[in-house]
């Protein structure tokens, strides 16, 4: 199983020290995390996309291009590219540009992004239309990346006739695409039909909750005639690793609490109080269910169990939330590289 590094780019103050990075410092931190992750043995980096909030990472292809210039093997992904809000033409152009600059390492993860409804209002869209827009945008993206000439029309953007987008991606017939899905059977079906890899949003529920979606994806993948060996499944986890369990929990609990409470508040404001957020903060419950925290041995055991449950090829760890300072964050990345990743190979 490959291990990836996920960051959504929250700009929160450290609840222990009170320090808070500037926008410039945080973006530089994102690049330095990825560079260290490659040297530590991580296989991929996944950067988020949000708008109009204190998730300040709003331009993933720009950040990935900066990471590409400092790395050589790290696969370059997202968590997630907002496939409804963005024009698929720009998605095709931007990520093909990263692909050619990186030597063919891009593999974007595309999702509907419905957890924060305020984004749809800001882009002049209705989230009720998100499922049909999402399917149309994904199918157009595949057309753009696999055809030199287009004769395309749809319901949500102007028709396209003539030459396709440039630059052409380096990976042929197209770069791999992850679909971020697992709460909706329709989205899982879409991933299987289009031959896209499946990234499960396991920060929103226990691993056991996603077993039916994995089974559906595997069944429908073969139903549509795709080679089972070409299928890939991934998941994501909030995580912290320290040399021993007591240190891990003491360091992470206040930062994780600050992060979860902030996300819940943001989601409530984004949805006018209609959303459920991530639920109340119960550190022990979270560490038993959706989050991973502890010594390297504990983390290896949890990740191994989740791998078996969900048939994972990739597990992306989000390590930097809640204002965690660089010294502790970078030590965590290095510890994952030396004591967790080798045990999972």
XYZ file of C-alpha atoms in Angstrom:
345
model
C 0.000 0.000 0.000
C 1.267 3.452 -0.923
C 1.115 6.270 1.626
C 0.260 9.814 0.569
C 0.456 13.177 2.288
C -2.754 15.235 2.331
C -3.087 18.924 3.188
C -6.122 21.179 2.880
C -4.195 24.296 3.870
C -6.148 25.492 6.905
C -4.723 28.707 8.372
C -5.403 28.288 12.082
C -3.430 29.534 15.036
C -1.670 26.994 17.236
C -3.878 26.741 20.367
C -0.800 25.986 22.492
C 1.524 28.802 21.396
C -0.927 31.238 19.812
C 1.305 31.573 16.742
C -0.284 31.827 13.320
C 1.431 31.715 9.942
C 0.981 34.352 7.269
C -0.531 33.366 3.928
C 2.951 33.353 2.398
C 4.405 31.230 5.207
C 1.603 28.701 4.946
C 2.028 28.272 1.202
C 5.765 27.840 1.584
C 5.027 25.284 4.318
C 2.887 23.282 1.875
C 5.784 22.976 -0.558
C 8.324 22.098 2.142
C 6.016 19.374 3.499
C 5.859 17.753 0.086
C 9.612 17.921 -0.485
C 10.244 16.272 2.886
C 7.517 13.690 2.226
C 9.217 12.530 -0.967
C 12.546 12.063 0.804
C 10.743 10.194 3.610
C 9.196 7.688 1.205
C 5.673 9.010 0.663
C 4.349 8.153 -2.798
C 2.022 11.089 -3.389
C 0.921 14.511 -2.223
C -2.743 15.589 -2.250
C -3.574 19.293 -1.907
C -7.050 20.670 -1.253
C -9.097 23.370 -2.927
C -11.396 25.772 -1.081
C -12.594 29.323 -1.604
C -13.695 32.227 0.591
C -12.608 30.808 3.954
C -9.554 30.072 6.103
C -8.720 27.041 4.034
C -6.451 29.323 2.047
C -5.232 26.749 -0.486
C -7.346 27.873 -3.439
C -5.097 27.132 -6.434
C -3.889 23.509 -6.341
C -2.254 23.415 -9.795
C -0.019 26.355 -8.911
C 1.064 24.721 -5.643
C 1.575 21.364 -7.377
C 3.727 23.016 -10.040
C 5.920 24.490 -7.287
C 6.161 21.063 -5.650
C 6.975 19.463 -9.010
C 10.035 21.680 -9.404
C 11.433 20.462 -6.068
C 10.631 16.740 -6.427
C 11.228 13.927 -8.918
C 9.034 10.930 -8.036
C 6.132 12.228 -5.921
C 2.741 11.741 -7.581
C 0.823 15.025 -7.687
C -2.834 14.877 -6.682
C -5.601 16.923 -5.092
C -8.070 16.558 -2.289
C -10.258 17.561 -4.119
C -10.419 19.562 -7.346
C -13.896 21.106 -7.347
C -15.355 19.411 -10.382
C -18.723 21.183 -10.292
C -17.561 24.737 -9.604
C -14.742 24.797 -12.166
C -14.949 24.810 -15.943
C -13.651 21.421 -17.138
C -11.724 23.210 -19.886
C -9.611 24.975 -17.258
C -9.219 21.757 -15.286
C -7.924 20.061 -18.439
C -5.544 22.918 -19.247
C -4.235 23.531 -15.740
C -3.546 19.915 -14.793
C -2.121 19.039 -18.212
C 0.301 21.922 -17.649
C 1.344 20.398 -14.314
C 1.669 17.031 -16.044
C 4.096 18.278 -18.708
C 6.117 20.310 -16.211
C 6.401 17.401 -13.773
C 7.405 14.755 -16.276
C 4.016 13.016 -16.180
C 3.204 12.806 -12.466
C -0.235 14.388 -12.141
C -3.305 12.388 -11.034
C -6.007 14.807 -9.842
C -8.761 13.734 -7.482
C -12.030 15.376 -8.491
C -15.078 15.715 -6.269
C -18.398 17.515 -5.996
C -17.386 19.549 -2.930
C -20.872 19.735 -1.443
C -19.723 19.847 2.205
C -19.401 23.662 2.014
C -22.464 24.992 0.145
C -21.252 28.619 0.300
C -18.867 27.806 -2.542
C -21.774 27.104 -4.880
C -23.420 30.424 -4.023
C -20.128 32.248 -4.664
C -19.848 30.639 -8.109
C -23.514 31.293 -8.920
C -24.532 27.632 -8.817
C -27.208 25.576 -7.104
C -25.836 22.564 -5.183
C -29.038 20.701 -6.068
C -27.696 20.484 -9.618
C -24.284 19.269 -8.529
C -24.673 15.594 -9.419
C -25.673 16.102 -13.039
C -23.159 18.923 -13.543
C -20.439 16.766 -12.037
C -21.095 13.862 -14.398
C -21.149 16.151 -17.429
C -17.937 17.902 -16.401
C -16.104 14.623 -15.812
C -17.147 13.222 -19.165
C -16.055 16.418 -20.910
C -12.681 16.321 -19.128
C -12.115 12.810 -20.470
C -13.056 13.986 -23.965
C -10.645 16.910 -23.730
C -7.752 14.716 -22.615
C -8.276 11.866 -25.083
C -9.342 13.549 -28.333
C -7.520 15.936 -30.665
C -10.755 17.226 -32.185
C -14.045 17.856 -30.401
C -17.695 17.918 -31.379
C -19.272 18.235 -27.943
C -22.413 19.792 -26.511
C -23.945 19.567 -23.056
C -26.434 21.250 -20.743
C -24.199 23.393 -18.535
C -21.647 25.119 -20.770
C -21.322 26.253 -24.368
C -20.578 23.645 -27.070
C -17.025 22.852 -28.125
C -16.157 22.135 -31.751
C -12.695 22.031 -33.199
C -9.230 21.528 -31.687
C -8.991 20.268 -28.119
C -7.187 21.906 -25.200
C -3.457 22.517 -24.965
C -0.970 21.583 -23.710
C -1.579 17.907 -24.262
C -0.883 15.885 -21.100
C 2.336 13.889 -21.114
C 0.694 10.728 -19.761
C -1.169 8.846 -22.456
C -3.925 8.110 -23.213
C -4.605 10.479 -20.285
C -3.443 11.114 -16.721
C -5.104 8.943 -14.076
C -8.106 10.556 -12.394
C -9.385 9.812 -8.906
C -13.043 10.432 -8.137
C -13.599 11.535 -4.553
C -16.738 9.647 -3.553
C -18.185 7.196 -1.092
C -21.311 8.752 0.368
C -23.278 8.498 -2.892
C -23.828 5.255 -4.785
C -24.416 7.308 -7.940
C -20.943 8.835 -7.713
C -19.357 5.424 -7.097
C -21.250 4.072 -10.112
C -19.967 7.027 -12.155
C -16.367 6.276 -11.162
C -16.746 2.642 -12.196
C -18.449 3.481 -15.499
C -15.807 6.014 -16.527
C -12.887 3.885 -15.355
C -11.776 6.331 -12.667
C -9.979 5.437 -9.462
C -11.970 5.782 -6.210
C -10.847 7.955 -3.277
C -13.051 7.385 -0.227
C -13.806 10.359 2.086
C -13.144 8.361 5.245
C -12.717 11.455 7.444
C -16.531 11.577 7.381
C -17.186 8.126 8.800
C -15.766 4.883 10.102
C -13.996 2.590 7.623
C -16.762 0.018 8.066
C -19.296 2.516 6.713
C -17.570 2.491 3.313
C -17.359 -1.270 2.798
C -20.631 -1.400 0.774
C -19.335 1.332 -1.538
C -16.077 -0.547 -2.111
C -18.037 -3.685 -2.958
C -20.267 -1.712 -5.337
C -17.278 -0.089 -7.034
C -15.490 -3.405 -7.561
C -18.612 -5.081 -8.924
C -19.500 -2.242 -11.293
C -15.890 -1.825 -12.453
C -15.942 -5.360 -13.804
C -19.506 -4.937 -15.101
C -18.258 -2.133 -17.383
C -15.470 -4.343 -18.702
C -12.489 -2.688 -17.046
C -9.395 -4.691 -16.137
C -9.489 -5.393 -12.365
C -5.710 -4.906 -12.179
C -6.154 -1.277 -13.351
C -8.484 -0.404 -10.469
C -7.203 1.607 -7.479
C -8.895 2.493 -4.194
C -7.688 5.095 -1.715
C -8.814 6.710 1.522
C -7.858 9.650 3.727
C -7.356 10.049 7.481
C -6.629 12.781 9.975
C -3.523 11.502 11.723
C -0.686 12.173 14.132
C 2.309 9.988 14.971
C 4.848 10.429 17.785
C 7.446 8.068 19.299
C 4.924 6.941 21.920
C 1.183 7.034 22.364
C 1.111 9.434 25.324
C 3.170 12.054 23.484
C 1.086 11.692 20.335
C -2.175 12.260 22.163
C -0.882 15.157 24.290
C 0.511 16.983 21.261
C -2.405 16.390 18.948
C -5.547 16.613 21.085
C -5.643 20.435 21.483
C -4.772 21.020 17.823
C -7.283 18.453 16.617
C -9.970 19.907 18.879
C -9.346 23.400 17.493
C -9.492 22.064 13.947
C -12.712 20.037 14.342
C -14.499 22.872 16.151
C -13.417 25.316 13.436
C -14.609 22.985 10.648
C -17.957 22.526 12.353
C -18.390 26.274 12.715
C -17.392 26.890 9.096
C -19.743 24.207 7.831
C -22.633 25.604 9.892
C -22.039 29.100 8.493
C -21.614 27.755 4.979
C -24.906 25.841 5.101
C -26.902 28.363 7.178
C -26.956 25.878 10.037
C -28.452 23.047 7.983
C -25.321 20.866 7.865
C -24.089 18.390 10.409
C -20.372 19.175 10.251
C -17.991 16.535 11.579
C -19.921 15.961 14.803
C -18.996 16.809 18.373
C -15.385 16.542 19.483
C -14.781 13.367 21.457
C -11.068 12.709 21.170
C -11.116 9.098 22.336
C -14.024 8.222 20.059
C -12.384 9.889 17.055
C -9.098 8.071 17.668
C -10.952 4.746 17.748
C -12.994 5.413 14.621
C -12.137 8.000 11.956
C -8.770 9.404 13.084
C -5.387 7.734 13.619
C -3.180 8.787 16.531
C -0.432 7.013 18.404
C 2.967 5.402 18.225
C 4.299 4.060 14.909
C 3.281 0.529 15.878
C -0.276 1.650 16.693
C -0.529 3.582 13.438
C 0.759 0.641 11.398
C -1.840 -1.618 13.005
C -4.713 0.799 12.324
C -3.650 1.451 8.737
C -3.211 -2.258 8.099
C -6.707 -2.995 9.396
C -8.228 -0.259 7.236
C -6.303 -1.529 4.211
C -7.828 -4.969 4.608
C -11.350 -3.635 5.149
C -11.355 -1.309 2.133
C -8.944 -3.100 -0.234
C -6.724 -0.036 -0.287
C -3.950 0.811 -2.708
C -3.329 4.296 -1.241
C -3.842 5.782 2.220
C -3.382 9.575 2.397
C -2.604 11.023 5.835
C -3.531 14.593 6.787
C -0.939 15.595 9.392
C -0.836 19.406 9.433
C -4.204 20.639 10.679
C -4.895 22.949 13.598
C -1.748 25.084 13.568
C 0.712 22.242 14.251
C 4.158 23.928 14.242
C 6.768 23.013 11.650
C 9.142 21.236 14.012
C 6.457 18.811 15.197
C 4.924 18.439 11.733
C 8.212 17.687 9.997
C 9.225 15.264 12.749
C 5.919 13.462 12.226
C 6.470 13.208 8.454
C 9.959 11.794 9.034
C 8.681 9.317 11.627
C 6.021 8.048 9.219
C 8.773 7.605 6.653
C 11.145 5.680 8.887
C 8.781 3.511 10.949
C 5.323 3.392 9.320
C 5.785 3.238 5.552
C 8.360 0.400 5.596
C 6.050 -1.711 7.762
C 3.186 -1.314 5.266
C 5.080 -2.318 2.138
